[in-house]
Coordinates of C-alpha atoms in Angstrom, one line a residue:
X92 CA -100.0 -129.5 -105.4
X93 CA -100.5 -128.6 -101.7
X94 CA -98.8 -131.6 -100.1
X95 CA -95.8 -131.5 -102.6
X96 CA -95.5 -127.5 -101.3
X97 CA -96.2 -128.2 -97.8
X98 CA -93.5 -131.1 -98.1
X99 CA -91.2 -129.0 -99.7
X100 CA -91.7 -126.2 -96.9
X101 CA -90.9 -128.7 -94.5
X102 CA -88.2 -130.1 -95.6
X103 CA -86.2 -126.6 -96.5
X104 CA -88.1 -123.8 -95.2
X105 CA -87.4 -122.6 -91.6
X106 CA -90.5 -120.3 -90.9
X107 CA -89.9 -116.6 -88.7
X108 CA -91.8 -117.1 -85.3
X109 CA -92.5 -120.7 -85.6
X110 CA -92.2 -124.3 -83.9
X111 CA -90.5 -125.4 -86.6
X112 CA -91.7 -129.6 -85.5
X113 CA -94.9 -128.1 -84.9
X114 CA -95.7 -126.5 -88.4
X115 CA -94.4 -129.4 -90.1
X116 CA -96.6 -132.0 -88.5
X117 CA -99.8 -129.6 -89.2
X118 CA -98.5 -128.2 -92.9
X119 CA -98.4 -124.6 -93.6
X120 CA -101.1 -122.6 -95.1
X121 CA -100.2 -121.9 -98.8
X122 CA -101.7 -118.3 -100.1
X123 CA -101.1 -118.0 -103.9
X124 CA -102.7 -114.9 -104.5
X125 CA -104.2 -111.4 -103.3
X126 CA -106.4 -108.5 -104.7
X127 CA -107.9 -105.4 -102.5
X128 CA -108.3 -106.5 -98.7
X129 CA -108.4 -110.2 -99.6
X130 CA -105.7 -113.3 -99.9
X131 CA -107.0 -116.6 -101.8
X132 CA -105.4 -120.0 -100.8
X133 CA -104.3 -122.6 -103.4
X134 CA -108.0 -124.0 -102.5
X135 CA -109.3 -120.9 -103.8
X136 CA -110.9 -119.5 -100.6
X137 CA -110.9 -115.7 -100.3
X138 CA -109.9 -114.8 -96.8
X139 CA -110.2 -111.1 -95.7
X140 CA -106.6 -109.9 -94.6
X141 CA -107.7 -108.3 -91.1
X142 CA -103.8 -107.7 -90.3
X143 CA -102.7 -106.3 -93.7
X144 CA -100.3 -109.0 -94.2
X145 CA -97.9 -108.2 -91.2
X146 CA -99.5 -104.7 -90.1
X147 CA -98.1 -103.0 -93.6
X148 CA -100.5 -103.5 -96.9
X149 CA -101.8 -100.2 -96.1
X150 CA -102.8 -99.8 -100.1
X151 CA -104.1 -103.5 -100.3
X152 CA -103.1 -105.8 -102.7
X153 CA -103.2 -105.3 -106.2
X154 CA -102.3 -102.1 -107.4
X155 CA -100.5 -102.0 -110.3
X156 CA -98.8 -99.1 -109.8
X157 CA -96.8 -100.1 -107.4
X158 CA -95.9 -103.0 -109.9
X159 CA -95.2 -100.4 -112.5
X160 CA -92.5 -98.2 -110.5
X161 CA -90.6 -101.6 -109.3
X162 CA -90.0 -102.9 -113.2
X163 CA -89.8 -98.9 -114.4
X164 CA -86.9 -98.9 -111.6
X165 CA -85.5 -102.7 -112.1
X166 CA -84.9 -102.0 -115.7
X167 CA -83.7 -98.4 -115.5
X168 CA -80.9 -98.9 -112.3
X169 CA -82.1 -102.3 -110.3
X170 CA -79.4 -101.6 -107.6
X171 CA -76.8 -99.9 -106.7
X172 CA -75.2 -98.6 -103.4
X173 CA -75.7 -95.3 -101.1
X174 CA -71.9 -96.1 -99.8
X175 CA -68.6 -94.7 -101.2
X176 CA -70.1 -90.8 -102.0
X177 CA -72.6 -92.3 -104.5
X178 CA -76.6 -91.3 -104.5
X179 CA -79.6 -92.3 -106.9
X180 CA -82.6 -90.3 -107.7
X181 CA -85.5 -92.6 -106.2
X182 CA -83.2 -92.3 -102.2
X183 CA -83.2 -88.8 -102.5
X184 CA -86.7 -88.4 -103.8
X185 CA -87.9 -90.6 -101.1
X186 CA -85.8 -89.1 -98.3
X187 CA -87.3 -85.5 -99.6
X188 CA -91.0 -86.7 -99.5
X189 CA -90.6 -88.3 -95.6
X190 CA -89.3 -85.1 -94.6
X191 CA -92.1 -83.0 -96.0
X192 CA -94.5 -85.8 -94.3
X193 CA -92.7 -85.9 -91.2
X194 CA -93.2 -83.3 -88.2
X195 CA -91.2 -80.1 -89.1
X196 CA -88.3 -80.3 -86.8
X197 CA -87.0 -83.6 -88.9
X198 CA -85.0 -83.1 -92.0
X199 CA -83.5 -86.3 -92.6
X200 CA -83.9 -89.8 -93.3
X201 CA -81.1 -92.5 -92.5
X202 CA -82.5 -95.8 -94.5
X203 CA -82.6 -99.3 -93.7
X204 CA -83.8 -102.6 -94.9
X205 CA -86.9 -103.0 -92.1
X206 CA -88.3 -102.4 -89.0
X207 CA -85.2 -104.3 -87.0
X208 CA -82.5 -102.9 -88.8
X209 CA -83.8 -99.0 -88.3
X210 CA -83.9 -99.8 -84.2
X211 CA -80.7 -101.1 -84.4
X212 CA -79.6 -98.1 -86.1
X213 CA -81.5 -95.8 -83.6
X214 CA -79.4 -97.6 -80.5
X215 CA -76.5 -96.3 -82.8
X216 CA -77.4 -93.1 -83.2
X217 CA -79.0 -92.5 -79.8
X218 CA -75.2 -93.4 -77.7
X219 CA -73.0 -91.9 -81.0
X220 CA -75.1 -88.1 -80.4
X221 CA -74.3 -88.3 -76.6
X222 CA -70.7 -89.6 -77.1
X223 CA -70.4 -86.6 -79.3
X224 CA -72.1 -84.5 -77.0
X225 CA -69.2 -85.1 -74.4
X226 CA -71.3 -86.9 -72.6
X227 CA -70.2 -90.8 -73.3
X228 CA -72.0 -92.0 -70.0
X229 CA -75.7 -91.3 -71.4
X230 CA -75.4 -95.1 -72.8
X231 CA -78.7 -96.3 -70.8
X232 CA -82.2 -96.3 -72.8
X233 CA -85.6 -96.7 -71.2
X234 CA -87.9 -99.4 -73.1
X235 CA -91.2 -100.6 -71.8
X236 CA -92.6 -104.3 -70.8
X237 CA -94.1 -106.1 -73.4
X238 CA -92.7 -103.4 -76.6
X239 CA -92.1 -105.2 -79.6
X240 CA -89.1 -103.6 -81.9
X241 CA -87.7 -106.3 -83.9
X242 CA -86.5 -109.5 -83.5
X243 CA -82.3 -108.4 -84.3
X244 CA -80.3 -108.7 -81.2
X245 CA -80.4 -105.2 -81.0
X246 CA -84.4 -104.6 -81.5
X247 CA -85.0 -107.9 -79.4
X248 CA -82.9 -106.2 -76.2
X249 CA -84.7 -103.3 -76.6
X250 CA -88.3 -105.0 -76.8
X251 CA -89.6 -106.4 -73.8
X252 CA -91.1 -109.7 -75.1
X253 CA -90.0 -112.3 -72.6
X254 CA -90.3 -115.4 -74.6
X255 CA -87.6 -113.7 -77.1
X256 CA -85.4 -113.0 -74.4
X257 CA -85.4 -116.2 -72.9
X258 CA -84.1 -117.4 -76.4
X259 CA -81.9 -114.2 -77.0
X260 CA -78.6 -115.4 -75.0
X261 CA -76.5 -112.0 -73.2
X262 CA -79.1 -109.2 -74.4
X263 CA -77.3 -105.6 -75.3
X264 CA -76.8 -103.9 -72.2
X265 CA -77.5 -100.6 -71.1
X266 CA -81.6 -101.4 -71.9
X267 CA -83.7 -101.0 -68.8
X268 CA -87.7 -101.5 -69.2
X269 CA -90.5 -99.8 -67.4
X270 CA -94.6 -101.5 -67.2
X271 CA -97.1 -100.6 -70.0
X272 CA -99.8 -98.5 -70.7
X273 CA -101.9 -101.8 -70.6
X274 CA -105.2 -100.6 -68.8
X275 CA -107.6 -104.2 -69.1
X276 CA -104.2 -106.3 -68.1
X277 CA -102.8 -104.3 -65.4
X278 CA -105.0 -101.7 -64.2
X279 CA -106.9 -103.7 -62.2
X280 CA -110.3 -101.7 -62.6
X281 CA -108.2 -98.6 -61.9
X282 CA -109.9 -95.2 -63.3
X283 CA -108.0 -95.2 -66.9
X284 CA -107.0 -92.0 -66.7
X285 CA -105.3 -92.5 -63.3
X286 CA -103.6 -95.3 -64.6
X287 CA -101.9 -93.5 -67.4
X288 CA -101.0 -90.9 -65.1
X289 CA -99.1 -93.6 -62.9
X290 CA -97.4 -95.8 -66.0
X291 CA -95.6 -93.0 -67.1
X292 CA -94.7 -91.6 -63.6
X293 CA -92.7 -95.4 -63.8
X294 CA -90.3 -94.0 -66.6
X295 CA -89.5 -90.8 -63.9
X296 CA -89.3 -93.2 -61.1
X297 CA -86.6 -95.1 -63.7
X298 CA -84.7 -92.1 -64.8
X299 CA -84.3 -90.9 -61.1
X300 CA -83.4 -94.5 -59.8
X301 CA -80.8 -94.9 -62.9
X302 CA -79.3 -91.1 -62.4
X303 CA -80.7 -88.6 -65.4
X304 CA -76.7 -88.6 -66.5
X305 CA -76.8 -92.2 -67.5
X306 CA -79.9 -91.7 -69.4
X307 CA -79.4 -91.7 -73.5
X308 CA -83.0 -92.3 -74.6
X309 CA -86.9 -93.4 -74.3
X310 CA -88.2 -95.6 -76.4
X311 CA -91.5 -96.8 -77.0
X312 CA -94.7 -97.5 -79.6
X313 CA -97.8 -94.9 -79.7
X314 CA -99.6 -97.8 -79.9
X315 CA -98.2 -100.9 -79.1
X316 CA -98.9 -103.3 -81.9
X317 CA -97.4 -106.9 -81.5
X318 CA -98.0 -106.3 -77.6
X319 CA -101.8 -106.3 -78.3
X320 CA -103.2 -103.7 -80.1
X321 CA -102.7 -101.8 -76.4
X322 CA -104.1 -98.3 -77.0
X323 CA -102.7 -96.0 -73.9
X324 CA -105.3 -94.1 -71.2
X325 CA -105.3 -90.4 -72.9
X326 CA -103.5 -89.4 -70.0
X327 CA -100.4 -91.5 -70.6
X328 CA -98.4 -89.6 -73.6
X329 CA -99.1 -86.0 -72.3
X330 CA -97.5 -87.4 -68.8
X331 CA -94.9 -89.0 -70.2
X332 CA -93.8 -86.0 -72.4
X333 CA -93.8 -83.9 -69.4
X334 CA -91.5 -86.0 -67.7
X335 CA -88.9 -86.2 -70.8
X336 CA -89.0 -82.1 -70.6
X337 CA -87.9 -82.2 -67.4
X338 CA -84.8 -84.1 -68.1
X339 CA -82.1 -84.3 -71.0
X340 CA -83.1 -87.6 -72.6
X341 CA -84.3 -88.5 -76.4
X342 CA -87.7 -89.4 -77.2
X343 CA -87.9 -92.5 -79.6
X344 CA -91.0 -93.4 -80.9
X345 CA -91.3 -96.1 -82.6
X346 CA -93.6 -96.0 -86.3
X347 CA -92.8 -99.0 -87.7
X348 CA -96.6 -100.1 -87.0
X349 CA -98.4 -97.1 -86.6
X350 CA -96.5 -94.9 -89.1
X351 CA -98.2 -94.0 -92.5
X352 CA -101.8 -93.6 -91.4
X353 CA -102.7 -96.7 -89.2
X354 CA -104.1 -94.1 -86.3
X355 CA -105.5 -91.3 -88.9
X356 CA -102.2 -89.6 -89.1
X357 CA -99.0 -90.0 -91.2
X358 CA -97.2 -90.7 -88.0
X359 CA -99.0 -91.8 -84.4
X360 CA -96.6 -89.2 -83.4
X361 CA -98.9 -86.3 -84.8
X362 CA -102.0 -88.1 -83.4
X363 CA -100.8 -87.8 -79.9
X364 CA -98.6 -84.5 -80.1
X365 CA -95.4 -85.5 -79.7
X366 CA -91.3 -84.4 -81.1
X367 CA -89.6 -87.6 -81.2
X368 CA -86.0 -87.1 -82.1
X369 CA -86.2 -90.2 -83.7
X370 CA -88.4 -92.5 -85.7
X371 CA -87.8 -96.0 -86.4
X372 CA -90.2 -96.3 -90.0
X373 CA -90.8 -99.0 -92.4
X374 CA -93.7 -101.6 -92.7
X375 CA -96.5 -99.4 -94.7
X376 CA -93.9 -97.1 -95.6
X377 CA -94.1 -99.1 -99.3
X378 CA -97.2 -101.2 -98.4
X379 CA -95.2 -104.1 -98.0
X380 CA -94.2 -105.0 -101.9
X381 CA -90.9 -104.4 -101.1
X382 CA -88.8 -104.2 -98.3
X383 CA -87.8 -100.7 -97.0
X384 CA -87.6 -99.1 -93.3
X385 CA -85.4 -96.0 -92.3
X386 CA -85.4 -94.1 -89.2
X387 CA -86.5 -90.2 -89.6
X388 CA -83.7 -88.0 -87.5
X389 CA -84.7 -84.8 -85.8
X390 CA -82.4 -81.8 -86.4
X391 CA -80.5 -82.0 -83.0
X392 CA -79.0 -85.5 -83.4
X393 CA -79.0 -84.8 -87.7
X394 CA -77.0 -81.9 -86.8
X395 CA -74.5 -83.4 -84.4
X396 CA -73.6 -86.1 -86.7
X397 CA -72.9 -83.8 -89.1
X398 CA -71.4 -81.5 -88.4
X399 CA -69.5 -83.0 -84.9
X400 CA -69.4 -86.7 -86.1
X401 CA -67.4 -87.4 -88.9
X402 CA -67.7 -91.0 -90.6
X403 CA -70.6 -93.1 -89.4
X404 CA -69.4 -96.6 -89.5
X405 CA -72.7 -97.5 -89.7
X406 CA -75.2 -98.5 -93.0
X407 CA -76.5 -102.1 -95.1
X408 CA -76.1 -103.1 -98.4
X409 CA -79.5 -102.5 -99.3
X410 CA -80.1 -99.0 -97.4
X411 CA -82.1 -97.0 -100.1
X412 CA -82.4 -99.7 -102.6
X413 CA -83.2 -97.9 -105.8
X414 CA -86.5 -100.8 -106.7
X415 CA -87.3 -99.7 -103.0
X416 CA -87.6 -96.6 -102.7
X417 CA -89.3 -96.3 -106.3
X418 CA -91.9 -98.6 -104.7
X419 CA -92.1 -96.2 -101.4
X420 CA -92.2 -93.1 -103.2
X421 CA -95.2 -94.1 -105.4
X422 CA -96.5 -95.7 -102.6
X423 CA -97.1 -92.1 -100.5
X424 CA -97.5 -90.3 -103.7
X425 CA -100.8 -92.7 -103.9
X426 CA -101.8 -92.1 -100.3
X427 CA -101.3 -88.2 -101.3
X428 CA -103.7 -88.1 -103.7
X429 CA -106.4 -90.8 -102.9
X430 CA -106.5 -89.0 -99.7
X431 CA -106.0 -91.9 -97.5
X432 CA -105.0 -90.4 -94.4
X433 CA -108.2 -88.3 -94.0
X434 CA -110.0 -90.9 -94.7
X435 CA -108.5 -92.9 -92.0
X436 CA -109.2 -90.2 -89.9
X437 CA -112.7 -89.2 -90.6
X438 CA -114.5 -91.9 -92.2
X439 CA -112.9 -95.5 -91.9
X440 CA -111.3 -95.3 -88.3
X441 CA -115.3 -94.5 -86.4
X442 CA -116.7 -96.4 -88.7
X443 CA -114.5 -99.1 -87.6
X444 CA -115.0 -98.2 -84.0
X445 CA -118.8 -98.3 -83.7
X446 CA -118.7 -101.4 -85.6
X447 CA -116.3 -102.9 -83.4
X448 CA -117.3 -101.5 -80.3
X449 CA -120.7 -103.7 -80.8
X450 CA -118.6 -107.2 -79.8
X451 CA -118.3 -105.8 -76.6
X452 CA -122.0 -107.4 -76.0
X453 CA -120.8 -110.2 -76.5
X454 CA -119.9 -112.8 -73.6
X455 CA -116.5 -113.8 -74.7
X456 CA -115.6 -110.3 -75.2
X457 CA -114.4 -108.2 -72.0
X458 CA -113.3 -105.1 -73.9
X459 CA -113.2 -103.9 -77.5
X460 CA -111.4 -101.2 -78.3
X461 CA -109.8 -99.4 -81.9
X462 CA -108.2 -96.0 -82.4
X463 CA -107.8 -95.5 -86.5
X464 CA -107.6 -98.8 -88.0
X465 CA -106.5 -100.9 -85.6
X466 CA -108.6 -102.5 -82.9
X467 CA -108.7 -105.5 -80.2
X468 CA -110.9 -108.1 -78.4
X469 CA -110.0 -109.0 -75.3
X470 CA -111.4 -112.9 -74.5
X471 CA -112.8 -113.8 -71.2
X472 CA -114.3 -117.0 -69.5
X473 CA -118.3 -115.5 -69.4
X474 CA -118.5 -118.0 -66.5
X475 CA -116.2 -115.9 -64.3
X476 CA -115.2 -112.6 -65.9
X477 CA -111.4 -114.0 -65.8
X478 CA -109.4 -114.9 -68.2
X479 CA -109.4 -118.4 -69.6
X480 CA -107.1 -120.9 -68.1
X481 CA -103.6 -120.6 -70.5
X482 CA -103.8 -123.9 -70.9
X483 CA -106.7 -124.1 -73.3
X484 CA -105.7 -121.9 -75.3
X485 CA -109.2 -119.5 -76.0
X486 CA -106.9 -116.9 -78.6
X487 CA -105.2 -119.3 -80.7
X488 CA -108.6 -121.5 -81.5
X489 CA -110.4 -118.0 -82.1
X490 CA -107.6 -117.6 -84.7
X491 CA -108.0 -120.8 -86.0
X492 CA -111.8 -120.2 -86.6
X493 CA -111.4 -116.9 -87.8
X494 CA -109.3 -118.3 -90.7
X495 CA -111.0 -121.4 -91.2
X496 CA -114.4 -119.1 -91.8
X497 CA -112.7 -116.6 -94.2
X498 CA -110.9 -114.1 -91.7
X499 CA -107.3 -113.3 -91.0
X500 CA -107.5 -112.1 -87.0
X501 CA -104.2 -112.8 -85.2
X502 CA -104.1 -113.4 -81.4
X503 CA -101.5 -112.1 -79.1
X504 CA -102.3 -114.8 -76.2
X505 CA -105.8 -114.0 -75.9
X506 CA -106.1 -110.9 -77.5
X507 CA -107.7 -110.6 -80.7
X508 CA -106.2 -108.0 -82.9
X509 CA -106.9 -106.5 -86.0
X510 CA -105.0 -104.0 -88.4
X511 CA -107.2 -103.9 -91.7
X512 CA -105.7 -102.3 -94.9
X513 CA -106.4 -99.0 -95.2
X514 CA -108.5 -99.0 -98.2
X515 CA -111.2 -101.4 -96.2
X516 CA -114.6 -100.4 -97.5
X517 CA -117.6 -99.8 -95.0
X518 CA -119.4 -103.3 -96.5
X519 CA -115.9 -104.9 -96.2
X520 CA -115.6 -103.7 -92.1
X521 CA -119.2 -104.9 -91.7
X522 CA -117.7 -108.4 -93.1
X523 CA -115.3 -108.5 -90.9
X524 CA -117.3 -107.7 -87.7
X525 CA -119.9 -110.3 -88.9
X526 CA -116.9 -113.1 -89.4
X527 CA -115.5 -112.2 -86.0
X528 CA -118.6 -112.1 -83.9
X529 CA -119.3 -115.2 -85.7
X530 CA -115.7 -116.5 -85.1
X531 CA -116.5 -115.5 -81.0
X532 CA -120.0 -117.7 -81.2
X533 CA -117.9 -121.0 -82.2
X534 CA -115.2 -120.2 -79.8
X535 CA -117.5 -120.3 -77.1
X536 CA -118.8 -123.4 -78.0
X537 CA -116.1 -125.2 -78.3
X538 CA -114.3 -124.1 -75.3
X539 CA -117.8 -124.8 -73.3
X540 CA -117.2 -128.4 -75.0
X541 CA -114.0 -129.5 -76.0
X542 CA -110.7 -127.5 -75.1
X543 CA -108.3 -127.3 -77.6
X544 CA -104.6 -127.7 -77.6
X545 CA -103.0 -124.1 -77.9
X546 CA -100.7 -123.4 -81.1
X547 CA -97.6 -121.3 -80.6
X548 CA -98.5 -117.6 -82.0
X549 CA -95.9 -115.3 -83.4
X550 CA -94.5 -111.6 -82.0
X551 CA -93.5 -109.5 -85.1

């Protein structure tokens, strides 16, 4: 049965993120099931999901009531439209609950179909507010190196993944990028604290270059996710608020990864004190068993548009999807009352960090670092203390091991991420530590013996 699928998927299934020649000639992985923090293979081996899917099966797999609201919902009112004056309960009842959840000064909720579609709404709304504001030359927004918010034309400008732009024809204009919080790549043994300081003097440096007038907007991850799991110095997001005080420019920040209790908090915006004026959302926003994103408006821009803006030519056929938003609402309700989030905070997240923090020791291993439940290894050549030669491709074999031996860890060139579910038990972290130290031991040997041919490794 797995050659007929794999021959099947190559002959009619063009994969997201993929050399499509590539995947063919080595056959695609084929996952027929899932329960708690684990996927099984149509060989039957139980792998441990260390990303959570795609960073968003915050519940885990499983849970049937998630199952439940979709067919209650599918059999009551399976679709219909949020266009032509027309509403459903589950939109409304989900646009009420992420406004309780979000930070007081957001009230609404504009919904989208993912992550990409709610930053290609934000670029909307951001140029729209300042076009109403009388001020149609604030059209430029600030993005940083190495950001990842979709892979639409619009979320691939405003990212600043190279390899996508290289592929991405005339990006949108107006999007200017700034360098990243990235302390082990780019601070060059800099004092971390210093170096956050000086990353987010970069976005002044760029509003004064491009004239404060011409500036719409900011926009940028807490933590940046497909980047590298790159956790900023703690210095970085007080700076860089300062800065956007000083001048007349929105603050986007961008949840579609940390949002809904990655970092400990419902949004990585409460975790590091900021008032984003908007937030991109979706990903664990229904645990990933259906799709659903939004982005959350703070009152300024909510209140322009309305009462300044008119029509909004500006939506998708599947913006509040009635199955959807059924899922998503039972979804948080679940997180609610299992108290997820404070577990996150209090229990899960340091036990995740001392746990993690031990791989340091090891040789391949020149940093480990976690905030919440997300966390990174950063491979090194224990020969030199450098990174590996590109060539041989140290992350993408880890990978490999890792899900040869039982564990989904994905590798952003040769960083080693993680972004476990957020019902991971203690015994389940330990298993994935052990599988991933274990993972690091045959890396080594094999790169000490016989490189290995690097595989081409996604971006979302």
């Amino acid at each position: 049965m797995t050659h007929d699928l794999q021959a099947l998927d190559r002959a009619h299934y063009l994969h997201p993120f993929s050399d499509f020649k590539a995947l063919g000639e080595e056959g695609s992985r084929v996952i027929v099931s899932a329960q708690g923090v684990y996927i099984v293979d149509d060989q039957g081996n139980r792998i441990l999901d260390g990303m959570a899917g795609l960073w968003c099966v915050n519940l885990g797999y499983g849970r049937e009531e998630l199952v439940d609201a979709a067919t209650r919902q599918l059999r009551e009112l399976p679709y219909y439209n949020s266009f032509f004056k027309t509403t459903h309960p589950p939109a409304v009842k989900l646009a009420e609950t992420l406004c309780r959840l979000a930070p007081g000064h957001i009230n609404r909720v504009f919904f989208t179909g993912s992550g990409s579609e709610a930053n290609d709404t934000v670029l909307r709304m951001v140029r729209r507010y300042w076009a109403l504001k009388g001020r149609p030359d604030k059209q430029l927004v600030i993005a940083r190196d190495n950001a990842y918010h979709g892979s639409t034309v619009a979320g691939m400008s405003l990212g600043g993944m190279a390899p996508m732009h290289a592929q991405g024809g005339p990006l949108v204009p107006g999007i200017c990028h700034i360098r990243q919080p990235y302390w082990f790549g780019e601070a060059d043994g800099q004092d971390p604290e210093a170096f956050g300081r000086e990353c987010a003097a970069a976005l002044e440096e760029k509003i004064l270059a491009l004239g404060e007038e011409r500036v719409a907007a900011f926009i940028a991850e807490p933590v940046q996710g497909a980047g590298g799991a790159i956790i900023p110095p703690e210095s970085y997001w007080p700076a860089v608020k300062a800065v956007l005080d000083k001048y007349d420019i929105l603050l986007v920040v961008d949840e579609v990864i940390c949002g809904f209790g990655r970092l400990g908090e419902w949004f990585g915006s409460v975790h590091y004190g900021l008032e984003p004026d908007l937030m991109p959302i979706a990903k664990g926003l229904s645990s990933g068993y259906l799709p659903i994103g939004g982005v959350l408006v703070g009152d300024r821009v909510a209140e322009t548009l309305i009462e300044e803006g008119g029509e909004f030519f500006h939506g998708f056929t599947y913006s509040g999807h009635p199955a959807c938003a059924a899922v998503a609402l039972k979804n948080l309700e679940l997180m609610e009352s299992e108290g997820i989030i404070e577990r996150v905070r209090n229990d899960l997240g340091p036990y995740l960090s001392r746990r993690w923090t031990e791989l340091a020791a090891h040789p391949l291993v020149g940093e480990a670092r976690s905030l919440g439940l997300i966390g990174a290894l950063e491979l090194i050549d224990p020969a030199t203390g450098e990174r590996f030669d590109k060539s041989l491709g140290a992350g993408n074999l880890c990978r490999d091991i890792c899900f040869a031996s039982g564990l989904v860890m994905r590798s952003v060139g040769d960083t080693m991420i993680i972004s476990p579910p957020l019902v991971i038990a203690h015994h389940e972290i330990d298993e994935l530590v052990d599988k991933a130290r274990a993972a690091l031991d045959e890396t080594a040997r094999r790169l000490a013996n016989t490189p290995t041919p690097p595989l081409q490794e996604t971006l979302a």
